[in-house]
Each structure stands twice: as structure tokens, then as C-alpha cells.
Amino acid sequence: MTRLVLVLGDQLSDGMAALKAADPDRDVVIMAEVAEEAGHVPHHPKKIAFLFAAMRKFAARLQDAGWRVDYTRLDDPDNSGSIPAELLRRSAHHKASGVIATEPGDWRLRAALEDMPLKLHMLRDDRFIATATEFEAWAKDRKQLRMEYFYREMRRKTGLLMEGDQPAGGQWNYDHDNRKPAPDAITFDGPLRFEPDAITSEVLDLVEARFSNHFGQLRPFWFGTDRDQALQHLEHWIAGGLPGFGDYQDAMLADQPFMYHALIGLYLNAGLLDPLEVCQRAEAAWKAGQAPLNAVEGFIRQIIGWREYVRGIWYREGPDYMTRNALGHTNDLPDLYWGAPTDMRCMERAVTQTAENAYAHHIQRLMVTGNFALLAGIDPAQVQDWYLAVYADAYEWVEAPNVVGMSLFADGGIIASKPYVSSGNYIDKMSDYCGSCAYRVKDKTGPRACPFNLLYWHFLIRHRERFRSNPRMGQMYATWDRMAEDRRATVLAEADAFLARMQAAKRI
Ligand code: FAD
Ligand code: SF4
């Protein structure tokens, strides 16, 4: 009997587990653009367009390869609006014996699939380098799950940048070379931009009609939407961007949204690029003398280290991870995250660039919008919904550990050994934002004091009991304790006033 083979929008890889387990002569592939997935958070229009166009092209690719594909477009009159409902509808039509699926990267959808009154064969997503079993074996008896040690295991497993059993160049990690402040000029001309083809143009019209109320600009639309374009994009970046990736990984410039970053998260996470092939390509560039070791090691660490590690944490911690709020933060996400005017130049740049590109690079996400949300005590659930909605590469399995764990410390320290908080000083050192900001980064108090300066101390004092014995934070508390008492009182009172203005939805 016919079985249905579910392929989700972020499962656009030829070798998906469900496809490998199916039989093109007997089974039918089911793909569907559904309102529930596009709208359960208000996804950026560029992200929706990217996924729908890539899905349509992948469906055509499967048909060319001999598969029968039942594809539901968003505006099909019979579209039932959710993945489980589409499977039920198609199952009745084909009198199917069951569904073969690859597990989704989202616990909500997984539960909905498991609740369907259909026989479900759910397969592990084997596009990751570490299996869940391997991650569990590594994690189970450790007190602390530090990424660095997991990363070394992945280097050994893949053989990437290994010379026998030793790391290439004698060191596992060249991060100390990768913290240079922003350069005056960027030599890379940025990501490859693609003209929308006929399929993409049709999708753009659809998304414009249906989702123009979502935050973010649909046009100009220039993402690649199939594997060939994703590979071209990768080659362009390897040649021009990779050599500078290491040195300036943490730097930010007001008019340079991409710096030397690869912008490959959206292609990797949708399945158009494979993590190992991308790393092998970067390693080959190093071997050919086209990129230095610190850049290539830093890049490979992001993928076989951080990307694999956060996936392992998400899987291991389960659905409850998304609800954690270890620091008890309850403030509402200010409207500036959705584009309301702000006087904070760094926040304005990060949010404006996010609206334009459905993209901000890691340090903007971590040390600007994430740092602010943590310092200002914003409810982690609201912050998660924002990150999940606005970035083209955002899916729960990768967004949640980065937001709940790395950025907000809401998991109580599973991912981060200390909170990623900083005053304005860090942002000033790593960017050119502060010079043209309405606030003054050097002011610690007073009407123009940088909010990051005020909130930094407010955060530390709010959570003194929790962090006072953290060996990496003792120095900060010692600095606070040395400050004159009246100055400390002023800092806290001004921070309180700032937070009250923020909660009253006044311009900040
Ligand atoms: P590059 O800087 O060029 O890095 C190359 C690749 O390394 C990335 O494409 C990504 O696949 C991987 N990588 C790097 N850092 C991480 C990380 N911390 N976790 C997982 N993979 C990593 N990444 C997502 O893919 N989706 C998200 O929804 C997401 N949300 C984030 C939210 C916050 C608060 C933070 C701090 C980080 C988040 N990240 C997320 C991680 C990282 O910021 C993005 O992967 C990266 O900015 C994507 O841009 P890029 O492709 O230019 O990456
Ligand atoms: Fe951001 Fe403060 Fe610098 Fe302004 S002064 S750009 S708010 S860090």
C-alpha cells in the first residue's frame, strides 16, 4: 500500500531519512505550505518567501528524480492549514497505510504529528554530525557541558583540521586571534545576491499579499532558493569572506550588516547545504593557502562545535527547555524590537538590519539585542518568539538554546558558565556605533548615560545571590563594592527609572 512521505520546509536535502526509507514506485511525497507554520510566530516575510520558493523548487527536483509529489500551495482552496490536517486529507485520498517522517526540529510539531490518528514511522534526522546517542554518551556523566570539549570530539570524529591525533597547528582553538575590533574598511563585497526567478517571483507576490503585516521587508529579495545557488553562495564567500572571518568575527560596523560572516545559516538549516561539506570546503581553502588557520578553525568550530552542541542540548533537554526562566525575568519586550524608534544606536542598527535582511550576525544577536534583553529583565518566552520570527535561519532547535541558554541564562547555566552581559564599553570597543549615539558610552550616570552601563550594574545587583560565588564574576562584584555608596545608589535609581520608562512604552 501507498505510504505518505512527509518532507518539511527545513528538510530540503536529497538524503533525508524519510526519503531514504521510502520507495518512489509506491509512496507519495507530501509537502505543504500551511498557515500554521508560517504564522505561529510572525515570521519575517523574507524567511517565508525563502522557504516557500525553496520548497517549490525542491518538489520539482524530486519529481524530476521520479517521485510522485503532492504539493499544497498556501493559496490552494483545499489547503487545510496545518501539517497534520494535510496528512489526514492526503491519506484519505490515497488510502495510505501510514506516514514516514523525519523528526522535526520543533517539539510542538513533533507532538502534533504524534497525536495524528495515522500510523507514523518517525525517523531520526541524520543530517547532524553527532547522533543523539553520541551526544548523550559525551554529556551524561559531566558536571558541566562545555562546548569546547565536545568540539574536540567532533574534530576527532570528522578528522577536520587533524594531523594524526593532534590538532592542526598544535592548538584546538585560535579564538584569542579572533577578537579584533572593527576594521576601517571591509574588503569582502558581501553575500552573493540572486535575481528572483519565475518561481521565486510568484512566491514573492503571494507572501506580499498574505504576510505584509509581519515585521520586516520582503523586497529586495536576493537569497538563493535552491542547492545550486546555495553552493555558488558558499564558493563566493570562501573566496572573499573566509580569509577575514576569524580576525573580525566579533566586530560590528553600522553600515556593514554582514562583515565577513558566511550567511549560510539559512541554507544549512533548510537542508540546501550539508554541514560536513561546508567544513571540508573551508579546510580545503586552508590547505590551498587561500585562508589562514585562525579563520578556518573558527569557522569549523562554529559548525561542528556550536551548531552540533546546541542541537544536542535542545534534544537532550526536551520540550520543557523552551519554558525556562531561571532568573525570573518578566518585563515585556519593548516595541523597539519591532522597529519602534529608539535613541540607542546599537539597537537601532541591529533591528533595522534585521528588518531589511532577516539577518544579524552573531555578535549583534548576542551582545546587542540579547545583552539588552538580559540586562533589562525581559521575559525569555517573548525574546524567543522574537528571535524565532525575525531571522531567516531560525528554527526552534537552534534558536532556543542560543536564546534561552547562551543569551539569557534562562536555563540556569547549562550552556553558559556565566551570563553574557556587558556594559557599553564592550560595544564601543567592538563597533563604530557609539560615536553617533544619542547616549554617551563614557557616561556611567546622568541624563545621557548609556543604558547598557546603568543596566549592567542593576542586573548584577538583582542577581547577586546567584552569581556572587561564580569565580568568573567575583571581579565585577569587587569593583561594585569599591564604588562610593552615593554613586551606587544613583546608578540603581537611574536604572530603575530607565526600566520604568521602558515598561511604560516610552521612547528609550
Ligand atoms: P557565521 O558567523 O558565518 O557562522 C557560520 C555558521 O556557524 C552559522 O551559519 C551557523 O550554522 C554556525 N553557528 C555559529 N554560531 C552558532 C551558534 N551559536 N549556534 C548554532 N550555530 C552556530 N543560529 C541559527 O542558525 N539560527 C538561529 O535561530 C539562531 N539564533 C540565535 C539567537 C541568539 C540570541 C544568538 C546569540 C545566536 C543565534 N544563532 C542562531 C547563532 C548565530 O548567531 C547564527 O548561526 C549566525 O549568526 C548565522 O549567521 P552566519 O551564517 O553568517 O554565521
Ligand atoms: Fe549602544 Fe550605549 Fe553605544 Fe549608544 S552609547 S551605541 S546605547 S552602547
PDB file of C-alpha atoms and ligand atoms in Angstrom, residues 237 245 261-265 268-269 299 302-303 306-307 310 359-362 365-366 387 391 393-395 398-399 402-403 406-407, ligand 1:
ATOM      1  CA  TRP A 237      32.159  33.526   0.498  1.00  0.00           C
ATOM      2  CA  PHE A 245      36.234  35.688   9.105  1.00  0.00           C
ATOM      3  CA  HIS A 261      30.188  36.371   8.049  1.00  0.00           C
ATOM      4  CA  ALA A 262      29.117  33.497   5.812  1.00  0.00           C
ATOM      5  CA  LEU A 263      25.335  33.984   5.854  1.00  0.00           C
ATOM      6  CA  ILE A 264      24.969  30.242   5.401  1.00  0.00           C
ATOM      7  CA  GLY A 265      22.752  29.513   8.416  1.00  0.00           C
ATOM      8  CA  LEU A 268      22.350  24.863   6.210  1.00  0.00           C
ATOM      9  CA  ASN A 269      19.252  24.812   8.390  1.00  0.00           C
ATOM     10  CA  PHE A 299      34.513  28.758  11.146  1.00  0.00           C
ATOM     11  CA  GLN A 302      31.004  27.299  14.763  1.00  0.00           C
ATOM     12  CA  ILE A 303      29.599  24.434  12.736  1.00  0.00           C
ATOM     13  CA  TRP A 306      28.466  25.243  18.362  1.00  0.00           C
ATOM     14  CA  ARG A 307      25.853  24.127  15.855  1.00  0.00           C
ATOM     15  CA  VAL A 310      23.207  23.400  20.649  1.00  0.00           C
ATOM     16  CA  TYR A 359      19.720  38.626   9.359  1.00  0.00           C
ATOM     17  CA  ALA A 360      22.022  39.997  12.035  1.00  0.00           C
ATOM     18  CA  HIS A 361      25.376  38.454  12.775  1.00  0.00           C
ATOM     19  CA  HIS A 362      26.230  36.577  15.940  1.00  0.00           C
ATOM     20  CA  ARG A 365      22.366  38.879  18.327  1.00  0.00           C
ATOM     21  CA  LEU A 366      24.391  38.065  21.446  1.00  0.00           C
ATOM     22  CA  TYR A 387      14.323  35.596  17.534  1.00  0.00           C
ATOM     23  CA  TYR A 391      15.813  35.527  11.408  1.00  0.00           C
ATOM     24  CA  ASP A 393      17.899  30.823   9.815  1.00  0.00           C
ATOM     25  CA  ALA A 394      15.699  30.454  12.932  1.00  0.00           C
ATOM     26  CA  TYR A 395      14.191  27.098  13.901  1.00  0.00           C
ATOM     27  CA  VAL A 398      18.930  26.161  17.121  1.00  0.00           C
ATOM     28  CA  GLU A 399      17.171  29.360  18.219  1.00  0.00           C
ATOM     29  CA  ASN A 402      21.023  30.215  21.771  1.00  0.00           C
ATOM     30  CA  VAL A 403      18.347  32.409  23.338  1.00  0.00           C
ATOM     31  CA  MET A 406      23.578  31.259  25.663  1.00  0.00           C
ATOM     32  CA  SER A 407      21.981  34.664  25.621  1.00  0.00           C
TER      33      SER A 407
HETATM   34  P1  FAD B   1      28.673  32.706  10.658  1.00  0.00           P
HETATM   35  O1  FAD B   1      29.029  33.670  11.712  1.00  0.00           O
HETATM   36  O2  FAD B   1      29.300  32.888   9.348  1.00  0.00           O
HETATM   37  O3  FAD B   1      28.959  31.239  11.225  1.00  0.00           O
HETATM   38  C1  FAD B   1      28.885  30.101  10.363  1.00  0.00           C
HETATM   39  C2  FAD B   1      27.866  29.103  10.842  1.00  0.00           C
HETATM   40  O4  FAD B   1      28.210  28.600  12.123  1.00  0.00           O
HETATM   41  C3  FAD B   1      26.449  29.615  11.012  1.00  0.00           C
HETATM   42  O5  FAD B   1      25.768  29.696   9.786  1.00  0.00           O
HETATM   43  C4  FAD B   1      25.848  28.567  11.924  1.00  0.00           C
HETATM   44  O6  FAD B   1      25.407  27.456  11.193  1.00  0.00           O
HETATM   45  C5  FAD B   1      27.023  28.155  12.783  1.00  0.00           C
HETATM   46  N1  FAD B   1      26.941  28.814  14.095  1.00  0.00           N
HETATM   47  C6  FAD B   1      27.675  29.840  14.558  1.00  0.00           C
HETATM   48  N2  FAD B   1      27.359  30.122  15.834  1.00  0.00           N
HETATM   49  C7  FAD B   1      26.373  29.268  16.173  1.00  0.00           C
HETATM   50  C8  FAD B   1      25.619  29.071  17.350  1.00  0.00           C
HETATM   51  N3  FAD B   1      25.803  29.816  18.445  1.00  0.00           N
HETATM   52  N4  FAD B   1      24.657  28.129  17.332  1.00  0.00           N
HETATM   53  C9  FAD B   1      24.449  27.380  16.246  1.00  0.00           C
HETATM   54  N5  FAD B   1      25.135  27.505  15.103  1.00  0.00           N
HETATM   55  C10 FAD B   1      26.094  28.442  15.077  1.00  0.00           C
HETATM   56  N6  FAD B   1      21.732  30.422  14.589  1.00  0.00           N
HETATM   57  C11 FAD B   1      20.835  29.843  13.783  1.00  0.00           C
HETATM   58  O7  FAD B   1      21.224  29.121  12.862  1.00  0.00           O
HETATM   59  N7  FAD B   1      19.500  30.016  13.975  1.00  0.00           N
HETATM   60  C12 FAD B   1      19.020  30.794  14.972  1.00  0.00           C
HETATM   61  O8  FAD B   1      17.820  30.934  15.129  1.00  0.00           O
HETATM   62  C13 FAD B   1      19.948  31.442  15.838  1.00  0.00           C
HETATM   63  N8  FAD B   1      19.522  32.251  16.841  1.00  0.00           N
HETATM   64  C14 FAD B   1      20.444  32.863  17.631  1.00  0.00           C
HETATM   65  C15 FAD B   1      19.988  33.651  18.684  1.00  0.00           C
HETATM   66  C16 FAD B   1      20.892  34.253  19.543  1.00  0.00           C
HETATM   67  C17 FAD B   1      20.405  35.077  20.688  1.00  0.00           C
HETATM   68  C18 FAD B   1      22.270  34.060  19.339  1.00  0.00           C
HETATM   69  C19 FAD B   1      23.255  34.692  20.253  1.00  0.00           C
HETATM   70  C20 FAD B   1      22.725  33.291  18.286  1.00  0.00           C
HETATM   71  C21 FAD B   1      21.828  32.663  17.432  1.00  0.00           C
HETATM   72  N9  FAD B   1      22.262  31.849  16.376  1.00  0.00           N
HETATM   73  C22 FAD B   1      21.333  31.231  15.592  1.00  0.00           C
HETATM   74  C23 FAD B   1      23.690  31.560  16.184  1.00  0.00           C
HETATM   75  C24 FAD B   1      24.415  32.503  15.211  1.00  0.00           C
HETATM   76  O9  FAD B   1      24.232  33.822  15.619  1.00  0.00           O
HETATM   77  C25 FAD B   1      23.953  32.306  13.777  1.00  0.00           C
HETATM   78  O10 FAD B   1      24.093  30.949  13.430  1.00  0.00           O
HETATM   79  C26 FAD B   1      24.769  33.123  12.805  1.00  0.00           C
HETATM   80  O11 FAD B   1      24.736  34.470  13.159  1.00  0.00           O
HETATM   81  C27 FAD B   1      24.247  32.900  11.405  1.00  0.00           C
HETATM   82  O12 FAD B   1      24.911  33.743  10.515  1.00  0.00           O
HETATM   83  P2  FAD B   1      26.042  33.224   9.524  1.00  0.00           P
HETATM   84  O13 FAD B   1      25.513  32.106   8.722  1.00  0.00           O
HETATM   85  O14 FAD B   1      26.559  34.423   8.821  1.00  0.00           O
HETATM   86  O15 FAD B   1      27.087  32.654  10.554  1.00  0.00           O
END
